[in-house]
Amino acid sequence: MSGPPLTGKIVILTGAGSGIGRAAARAFAAAGAQVLGVGRRADALRQTAAGHPGIVAHPADLTAPDAPREIVDAAVDRWGRVDVLVNNAGATALMPLADTTAERIGDLFALNVTAPSLLAAAALPHLRHAAGSIVNVSSTYGHRPLPGAAHYAASKAALEQLTRCWALELAPTGIRVNALAPGPTDSDALAAAGLPPETVNRVKSDEAARIPLRRRGEPDEVATWIVRLADPDTTWLTGQILTVDGGLELV
Ligand SMILES: NC(=O)c1ccc[n+]([C@@H]2O[C@H](COP(=O)([O-])OP(=O)(O)OC[C@H]3O[C@@H](n4cnc5c(N)ncnc54)[C@H](OP(=O)(O)O)[C@@H]3O)[C@@H](O)[C@H]2O)c1
């Protein structure tokens, strides 16, 4: 098929109502894909989709028991197939060891680890049929330590190891599985973690000072790599974790 590289491809993308997910939904649509954009806030998803006919808003809480099956069914009922799953929704939690609770660990892992796993499992028959791909959104801190946010880092480390294991497990079916690990990127993530505005500003300026390129990333700078990892032309790339972080990983 001619046209943009993802013409005719069907993408399920979580966390599409803000930040990196919103930018990725629009980048996929610009590349010719049809996108089912998932998140809890219907209004935010509608804003993502406004002016982008390739994006359909699909409000859902990924941690609800029936969500994975219901989300995959929505894509298949509408388009008849699923080519790409992007597990982008995730949460950050600043949680020093002394403040650690079972409930907060459980909530973090339910969203960052369990939800991507169950959505991938639900999408599997369709991804197999399409010889499609999965892109998991990790973090620089999936493979380097983050004092004061150990369980966030551990949840992303888990997602990176799931990426490698699934890549091998699914290679015989032709499904590729990769992860994108962004560094600090402008989005709602810090505010969504419940931090007060002055703490958000301090964290942002501390991060920018540590990054070799001397600034935080923009969602578009991350989204473009999510689309490239999913591009069917990257036929021989699987099991990889691509870090896009202005050089932070090197220092
Ligand atoms: N920004 C950074 O500095 C950075 C760095 C490294 C990695 N990341 C990763 O990048 C990904 C995107 O984050 P972001 O920075 O773009 O932050 P964000 O703007 O807070 O996006 C997170 C998205 O996840 C959705 N979400 C949260 N809980 C959900 C649930 N239970 N069910 C469905 N959707 C849910 C949110 O939408 P609703 O609230 O409407 O549900 C939101 O759109 C995350 O996995 C994050 O860990 C971000």
mmCIF file of C-alpha atoms and ligand atoms in Angstrom:
data_model
loop_
_atom_site.group_PDB
_atom_site.id
_atom_site.type_symbol
_atom_site.label_atom_id
_atom_site.label_comp_id
_atom_site.label_asym_id
_atom_site.label_seq_id
_atom_site.Cartn_x
_atom_site.Cartn_y
_atom_site.Cartn_z
ATOM 1 C CA MET A 1 0.000 0.000 0.000
ATOM 2 C CA SER A 2 1.412 3.446 -0.854
ATOM 3 C CA GLY A 3 1.284 6.588 1.305
ATOM 4 C CA PRO A 4 2.612 7.221 4.806
ATOM 5 C CA PRO A 5 4.464 4.268 6.411
ATOM 6 C CA LEU A 6 1.674 3.094 8.722
ATOM 7 C CA THR A 7 -1.209 3.482 6.278
ATOM 8 C CA GLY A 8 -3.928 0.960 7.135
ATOM 9 C CA LYS A 9 -2.294 -0.099 10.418
ATOM 10 C CA ILE A 10 -4.416 -0.289 13.570
ATOM 11 C CA VAL A 11 -2.796 0.934 16.795
ATOM 12 C CA ILE A 12 -4.008 0.595 20.382
ATOM 13 C CA LEU A 13 -2.244 3.286 22.411
ATOM 14 C CA THR A 14 -2.725 3.753 26.161
ATOM 15 C CA GLY A 15 -2.356 7.038 28.007
ATOM 16 C CA ALA A 16 -3.357 8.939 24.865
ATOM 17 C CA GLY A 17 -4.949 11.865 26.709
ATOM 18 C CA SER A 18 -1.760 13.707 27.633
ATOM 19 C CA GLY A 19 1.980 14.109 27.343
ATOM 20 C CA ILE A 20 3.935 11.497 25.426
ATOM 21 C CA GLY A 21 0.790 9.485 24.617
ATOM 22 C CA ARG A 22 -1.027 12.438 23.076
ATOM 23 C CA ALA A 23 2.018 13.251 20.937
ATOM 24 C CA ALA A 24 2.372 9.595 19.937
ATOM 25 C CA ALA A 25 -1.318 9.289 18.983
ATOM 26 C CA ARG A 26 -0.975 12.286 16.673
ATOM 27 C CA ALA A 27 2.332 11.027 15.256
ATOM 28 C CA PHE A 28 0.777 7.629 14.462
ATOM 29 C CA ALA A 29 -2.202 9.330 12.829
ATOM 30 C CA ALA A 30 0.162 11.503 10.760
ATOM 31 C CA ALA A 31 1.944 8.309 9.697
ATOM 32 C CA GLY A 32 -1.349 6.967 8.325
ATOM 33 C CA ALA A 33 -2.464 4.714 11.204
ATOM 34 C CA GLN A 34 -5.867 4.446 12.845
ATOM 35 C CA VAL A 35 -5.444 4.867 16.598
ATOM 36 C CA LEU A 36 -7.628 3.713 19.495
ATOM 37 C CA GLY A 37 -6.541 6.181 22.186
ATOM 38 C CA VAL A 38 -7.151 4.829 25.699
ATOM 39 C CA GLY A 39 -7.179 6.651 29.060
ATOM 40 C CA ARG A 40 -9.586 7.388 31.891
ATOM 41 C CA ARG A 41 -10.444 11.020 31.025
ATOM 42 C CA ALA A 42 -12.833 11.199 28.078
ATOM 43 C CA ASP A 43 -12.340 14.967 27.714
ATOM 44 C CA ALA A 44 -8.556 14.661 27.488
ATOM 45 C CA LEU A 45 -8.869 11.918 24.867
ATOM 46 C CA ARG A 46 -11.323 14.006 22.857
ATOM 47 C CA GLN A 47 -8.801 16.877 22.868
ATOM 48 C CA THR A 48 -6.130 14.501 21.577
ATOM 49 C CA ALA A 49 -8.449 13.371 18.785
ATOM 50 C CA ALA A 50 -9.758 16.843 17.849
ATOM 51 C CA GLY A 51 -8.702 17.656 14.305
ATOM 52 C CA HIS A 52 -7.125 14.200 13.873
ATOM 53 C CA PRO A 53 -9.669 11.916 12.179
ATOM 54 C CA GLY A 54 -7.355 8.895 12.545
ATOM 55 C CA ILE A 55 -7.720 8.951 16.348
ATOM 56 C CA VAL A 56 -10.706 7.481 18.198
ATOM 57 C CA ALA A 57 -11.105 8.232 21.914
ATOM 58 C CA HIS A 58 -11.762 5.173 24.053
ATOM 59 C CA PRO A 59 -12.182 5.999 27.756
ATOM 60 C CA ALA A 60 -11.259 3.092 30.044
ATOM 61 C CA ASP A 61 -9.438 2.427 33.313
ATOM 62 C CA LEU A 62 -6.670 -0.015 32.422
ATOM 63 C CA THR A 63 -6.676 -1.480 35.919
ATOM 64 C CA ALA A 64 -10.352 -2.534 35.740
ATOM 65 C CA PRO A 65 -10.725 -6.324 35.515
ATOM 66 C CA ASP A 66 -12.438 -6.459 32.099
ATOM 67 C CA ALA A 67 -10.512 -3.571 30.529
ATOM 68 C CA PRO A 68 -7.954 -5.511 28.421
ATOM 69 C CA ARG A 69 -10.561 -7.665 26.640
ATOM 70 C CA GLU A 70 -12.980 -4.736 26.221
ATOM 71 C CA ILE A 71 -10.280 -2.463 24.727
ATOM 72 C CA VAL A 72 -9.057 -5.066 22.243
ATOM 73 C CA ASP A 73 -12.658 -5.925 21.279
ATOM 74 C CA ALA A 74 -13.344 -2.224 20.632
ATOM 75 C CA ALA A 75 -10.461 -2.039 18.147
ATOM 76 C CA VAL A 76 -11.366 -5.313 16.443
ATOM 77 C CA ASP A 77 -15.084 -4.467 16.247
ATOM 78 C CA ARG A 78 -14.229 -1.153 14.593
ATOM 79 C CA TRP A 79 -11.361 -2.091 12.277
ATOM 80 C CA GLY A 80 -11.172 -5.897 12.262
ATOM 81 C CA ARG A 81 -7.519 -6.127 13.298
ATOM 82 C CA VAL A 82 -4.755 -4.922 15.628
ATOM 83 C CA ASP A 83 -1.249 -4.303 14.273
ATOM 84 C CA VAL A 84 0.419 -2.384 17.091
ATOM 85 C CA LEU A 85 0.004 -2.166 20.853
ATOM 86 C CA VAL A 86 1.696 0.759 22.609
ATOM 87 C CA ASN A 87 1.749 0.363 26.398
ATOM 88 C CA ASN A 88 2.386 4.023 27.232
ATOM 89 C CA ALA A 89 0.098 4.709 30.225
ATOM 90 C CA GLY A 90 2.063 4.717 33.440
ATOM 91 C CA ALA A 91 2.511 6.551 36.695
ATOM 92 C CA THR A 92 5.457 7.947 38.610
ATOM 93 C CA ALA A 93 5.650 7.678 42.386
ATOM 94 C CA LEU A 94 8.167 9.365 44.622
ATOM 95 C CA MET A 95 8.262 6.891 47.511
ATOM 96 C CA PRO A 96 11.280 6.736 49.813
ATOM 97 C CA LEU A 97 11.717 3.366 51.497
ATOM 98 C CA ALA A 98 10.584 4.747 54.865
ATOM 99 C CA ASP A 99 7.216 5.773 53.328
ATOM 100 C CA THR A 100 6.628 2.588 51.352
ATOM 101 C CA THR A 101 3.226 0.917 51.679
ATOM 102 C CA ALA A 102 1.805 -2.236 50.145
ATOM 103 C CA GLU A 103 -1.109 -0.269 48.714
ATOM 104 C CA ARG A 104 1.117 2.196 46.827
ATOM 105 C CA ILE A 105 3.360 -0.581 45.501
ATOM 106 C CA GLY A 106 0.261 -2.481 44.398
ATOM 107 C CA ASP A 107 -1.263 0.540 42.616
ATOM 108 C CA LEU A 108 1.999 1.353 40.829
ATOM 109 C CA PHE A 109 2.619 -2.187 39.624
ATOM 110 C CA ALA A 110 -1.059 -2.644 38.653
ATOM 111 C CA LEU A 111 -0.708 0.205 36.142
ATOM 112 C CA ASN A 112 2.959 -0.029 35.097
ATOM 113 C CA VAL A 113 3.368 -3.822 34.936
ATOM 114 C CA THR A 114 0.116 -5.790 35.207
ATOM 115 C CA ALA A 115 -1.997 -3.659 32.835
ATOM 116 C CA PRO A 116 0.531 -3.784 29.941
ATOM 117 C CA SER A 117 0.854 -7.539 30.469
ATOM 118 C CA LEU A 118 -2.881 -8.239 30.359
ATOM 119 C CA LEU A 119 -3.449 -5.911 27.411
ATOM 120 C CA ALA A 120 -0.655 -7.618 25.484
ATOM 121 C CA ALA A 121 -2.167 -11.011 26.313
ATOM 122 C CA ALA A 122 -5.609 -9.897 25.129
ATOM 123 C CA ALA A 123 -4.186 -8.455 21.904
ATOM 124 C CA LEU A 124 -1.972 -11.470 21.206
ATOM 125 C CA PRO A 125 -4.204 -13.415 18.778
ATOM 126 C CA HIS A 126 -4.646 -10.287 16.657
ATOM 127 C CA LEU A 127 -0.981 -9.263 16.817
ATOM 128 C CA ARG A 128 -0.075 -12.805 15.776
ATOM 129 C CA HIS A 129 -2.462 -12.637 12.835
ATOM 130 C CA ALA A 130 -0.972 -9.289 11.731
ATOM 131 C CA ALA A 131 2.661 -10.190 12.583
ATOM 132 C CA GLY A 132 2.454 -6.926 14.477
ATOM 133 C CA SER A 133 4.458 -5.294 17.221
ATOM 134 C CA ILE A 134 4.381 -4.157 20.842
ATOM 135 C CA VAL A 135 6.084 -0.999 22.076
ATOM 136 C CA ASN A 136 6.394 -0.627 25.857
ATOM 137 C CA VAL A 137 7.181 2.794 27.285
ATOM 138 C CA SER A 138 9.760 2.412 30.039
ATOM 139 C CA SER A 139 12.080 5.127 31.406
ATOM 140 C CA THR A 140 15.763 5.900 31.682
ATOM 141 C CA TYR A 141 15.152 4.836 35.286
ATOM 142 C CA GLY A 142 14.157 1.368 34.118
ATOM 143 C CA HIS A 143 17.887 0.675 33.922
ATOM 144 C CA ARG A 144 19.521 3.148 36.283
ATOM 145 C CA PRO A 145 18.781 3.779 39.952
ATOM 146 C CA LEU A 146 16.462 6.559 41.130
ATOM 147 C CA PRO A 147 16.805 7.203 44.858
ATOM 148 C CA GLY A 148 13.469 8.053 46.453
ATOM 149 C CA ALA A 149 11.491 6.381 43.652
ATOM 150 C CA ALA A 150 12.784 2.822 43.819
ATOM 151 C CA HIS A 151 9.448 1.175 43.055
ATOM 152 C CA TYR A 152 8.845 3.376 40.011
ATOM 153 C CA ALA A 153 12.309 2.402 38.733
ATOM 154 C CA ALA A 154 11.649 -1.251 39.602
ATOM 155 C CA SER A 155 8.308 -1.216 37.763
ATOM 156 C CA LYS A 156 10.033 0.083 34.621
ATOM 157 C CA ALA A 157 12.863 -2.447 35.034
ATOM 158 C CA ALA A 158 10.152 -5.106 35.094
ATOM 159 C CA LEU A 159 8.648 -3.703 31.896
ATOM 160 C CA GLU A 160 12.075 -3.807 30.204
ATOM 161 C CA GLN A 161 12.584 -7.428 31.196
ATOM 162 C CA LEU A 162 9.061 -8.296 30.003
ATOM 163 C CA THR A 163 10.050 -6.674 26.711
ATOM 164 C CA ARG A 164 13.086 -8.952 26.303
ATOM 165 C CA CYS A 165 11.233 -12.090 27.400
ATOM 166 C CA TRP A 166 8.235 -11.448 25.159
ATOM 167 C CA ALA A 167 10.545 -10.637 22.240
ATOM 168 C CA LEU A 168 12.026 -14.134 22.464
ATOM 169 C CA GLU A 169 8.732 -15.837 23.307
ATOM 170 C CA LEU A 170 6.894 -14.216 20.402
ATOM 171 C CA ALA A 171 9.691 -14.169 17.811
ATOM 172 C CA PRO A 172 8.477 -17.443 16.229
ATOM 173 C CA THR A 173 5.111 -15.742 15.567
ATOM 174 C CA GLY A 174 6.752 -12.750 13.835
ATOM 175 C CA ILE A 175 5.642 -10.307 16.542
ATOM 176 C CA ARG A 176 8.351 -7.767 17.433
ATOM 177 C CA VAL A 177 8.561 -6.350 20.972
ATOM 178 C CA ASN A 178 10.650 -3.284 21.832
ATOM 179 C CA ALA A 179 10.700 -0.574 24.473
ATOM 180 C CA LEU A 180 11.309 3.141 24.410
ATOM 181 C CA ALA A 181 12.930 4.572 27.525
ATOM 182 C CA PRO A 182 12.459 8.336 27.724
ATOM 183 C CA GLY A 183 14.353 10.628 30.032
ATOM 184 C CA PRO A 184 12.654 13.537 31.825
ATOM 185 C CA THR A 185 10.046 14.879 29.393
ATOM 186 C CA ASP A 186 7.550 17.713 29.765
ATOM 187 C CA SER A 187 4.153 16.183 30.564
ATOM 188 C CA ASP A 188 1.572 15.929 33.342
ATOM 189 C CA ALA A 189 3.484 13.069 34.992
ATOM 190 C CA LEU A 190 4.947 14.954 37.977
ATOM 191 C CA ALA A 191 1.696 16.769 38.740
ATOM 192 C CA ALA A 192 -0.195 13.473 38.310
ATOM 193 C CA ALA A 193 2.095 11.981 40.982
ATOM 194 C CA GLY A 194 0.506 14.444 43.418
ATOM 195 C CA LEU A 195 3.547 16.707 43.831
ATOM 196 C CA PRO A 196 2.946 20.366 44.746
ATOM 197 C CA PRO A 197 3.832 22.933 42.031
ATOM 198 C CA GLU A 198 6.984 24.172 43.817
ATOM 199 C CA THR A 199 8.320 20.594 44.060
ATOM 200 C CA VAL A 200 7.470 19.989 40.381
ATOM 201 C CA ASN A 201 9.433 23.117 39.402
ATOM 202 C CA ARG A 202 12.418 22.118 41.555
ATOM 203 C CA VAL A 203 12.492 18.559 40.153
ATOM 204 C CA LYS A 204 12.263 19.922 36.597
ATOM 205 C CA SER A 205 15.145 22.365 36.993
ATOM 206 C CA ASP A 206 17.309 19.754 38.799
ATOM 207 C CA GLU A 207 16.664 17.291 35.963
ATOM 208 C CA ALA A 208 17.436 19.831 33.233
ATOM 209 C CA ALA A 209 20.747 20.668 34.934
ATOM 210 C CA ARG A 210 21.772 16.966 34.989
ATOM 211 C CA ILE A 211 20.927 16.265 31.330
ATOM 212 C CA PRO A 212 23.947 16.675 28.998
ATOM 213 C CA LEU A 213 21.793 18.486 26.393
ATOM 214 C CA ARG A 214 20.787 20.803 29.294
ATOM 215 C CA ARG A 215 17.036 20.561 28.877
ATOM 216 C CA ARG A 216 14.103 18.206 29.435
ATOM 217 C CA GLY A 217 12.576 16.547 26.386
ATOM 218 C CA GLU A 218 9.404 17.496 24.543
ATOM 219 C CA PRO A 219 6.719 14.811 24.032
ATOM 220 C CA ASP A 220 7.124 15.008 20.231
ATOM 221 C CA GLU A 221 10.831 14.166 20.554
ATOM 222 C CA VAL A 222 9.884 10.923 22.310
ATOM 223 C CA ALA A 223 6.780 10.121 20.258
ATOM 224 C CA THR A 224 8.666 10.028 16.968
ATOM 225 C CA TRP A 225 10.753 7.093 18.263
ATOM 226 C CA ILE A 226 7.696 5.189 19.487
ATOM 227 C CA VAL A 227 6.337 5.358 15.938
ATOM 228 C CA ARG A 228 9.680 4.270 14.473
ATOM 229 C CA LEU A 229 9.873 1.224 16.757
ATOM 230 C CA ALA A 230 6.384 0.231 15.602
ATOM 231 C CA ASP A 231 7.050 0.883 11.925
ATOM 232 C CA PRO A 232 6.702 -2.396 10.009
ATOM 233 C CA ASP A 233 9.822 -1.413 8.049
ATOM 234 C CA THR A 234 11.954 -2.030 11.166
ATOM 235 C CA THR A 235 11.574 -5.701 10.337
ATOM 236 C CA TRP A 236 14.653 -7.062 12.163
ATOM 237 C CA LEU A 237 14.487 -5.056 15.405
ATOM 238 C CA THR A 238 13.187 -6.889 18.457
ATOM 239 C CA GLY A 239 13.920 -7.115 22.171
ATOM 240 C CA GLN A 240 15.597 -3.710 22.274
ATOM 241 C CA ILE A 241 15.327 -0.882 24.787
ATOM 242 C CA LEU A 242 15.943 2.468 23.103
ATOM 243 C CA THR A 243 16.817 5.295 25.493
ATOM 244 C CA VAL A 244 15.929 8.826 24.338
ATOM 245 C CA ASP A 245 17.029 11.153 27.115
ATOM 246 C CA GLY A 246 19.342 13.943 25.949
ATOM 247 C CA GLY A 247 22.342 11.864 27.046
ATOM 248 C CA LEU A 248 21.299 11.418 30.706
ATOM 249 C CA GLU A 249 22.081 7.696 30.570
ATOM 250 C CA LEU A 250 25.755 8.466 29.953
ATOM 251 C CA VAL A 251 26.429 10.496 33.095
HETATM 252 N N1 LIG B 1 7.478 12.480 31.375
HETATM 253 C C1 LIG B 1 8.586 11.886 31.763
HETATM 254 O O1 LIG B 1 9.515 12.545 32.241
HETATM 255 C C2 LIG B 1 8.749 10.398 31.583
HETATM 256 C C3 LIG B 1 10.030 9.873 31.701
HETATM 257 C C4 LIG B 1 10.199 8.500 31.553
HETATM 258 C C5 LIG B 1 9.112 7.698 31.292
HETATM 259 N N2 LIG B 1 7.877 8.240 31.186
HETATM 260 C C6 LIG B 1 6.759 7.317 30.917
HETATM 261 O O2 LIG B 1 6.061 7.777 29.784
HETATM 262 C C7 LIG B 1 4.704 7.330 29.848
HETATM 263 C C8 LIG B 1 3.782 8.500 29.560
HETATM 264 O O3 LIG B 1 3.901 9.431 30.609
HETATM 265 P P1 LIG B 1 3.765 11.016 30.430
HETATM 266 O O4 LIG B 1 5.055 11.599 30.829
HETATM 267 O O5 LIG B 1 3.186 11.368 29.110
HETATM 268 O O6 LIG B 1 2.766 11.329 31.654
HETATM 269 P P2 LIG B 1 1.227 11.683 31.717
HETATM 270 O O7 LIG B 1 0.958 12.897 30.924
HETATM 271 O O8 LIG B 1 0.900 11.671 33.175
HETATM 272 O O9 LIG B 1 0.547 10.434 30.972
HETATM 273 C C9 LIG B 1 0.138 9.255 31.605
HETATM 274 C C10 LIG B 1 -1.160 8.816 30.945
HETATM 275 O O10 LIG B 1 -1.575 7.566 31.497
HETATM 276 C C11 LIG B 1 -2.980 7.598 31.644
HETATM 277 N N3 LIG B 1 -3.387 6.723 32.735
HETATM 278 C C12 LIG B 1 -2.979 6.796 34.030
HETATM 279 N N4 LIG B 1 -3.609 5.864 34.750
HETATM 280 C C13 LIG B 1 -4.445 5.197 33.900
HETATM 281 C C14 LIG B 1 -5.380 4.135 34.061
HETATM 282 N N5 LIG B 1 -5.583 3.547 35.256
HETATM 283 N N6 LIG B 1 -6.075 3.713 32.975
HETATM 284 C C15 LIG B 1 -5.884 4.306 31.769
HETATM 285 N N7 LIG B 1 -5.004 5.304 31.559
HETATM 286 C C16 LIG B 1 -4.302 5.740 32.618
HETATM 287 C C17 LIG B 1 -3.305 9.055 31.966
HETATM 288 O O11 LIG B 1 -4.610 9.400 31.535
HETATM 289 P P3 LIG B 1 -5.858 9.457 32.552
HETATM 290 O O12 LIG B 1 -5.392 10.157 33.788
HETATM 291 O O13 LIG B 1 -6.896 10.188 31.775
HETATM 292 O O14 LIG B 1 -6.230 8.031 32.784
HETATM 293 C C18 LIG B 1 -2.278 9.811 31.148
HETATM 294 O O15 LIG B 1 -2.789 10.220 29.892
HETATM 295 C C19 LIG B 1 4.534 6.718 31.248
HETATM 296 O O16 LIG B 1 4.628 5.310 31.172
HETATM 297 C C20 LIG B 1 5.713 7.277 32.017
HETATM 298 O O17 LIG B 1 6.110 6.448 33.095
HETATM 299 C C21 LIG B 1 7.666 9.573 31.330
#
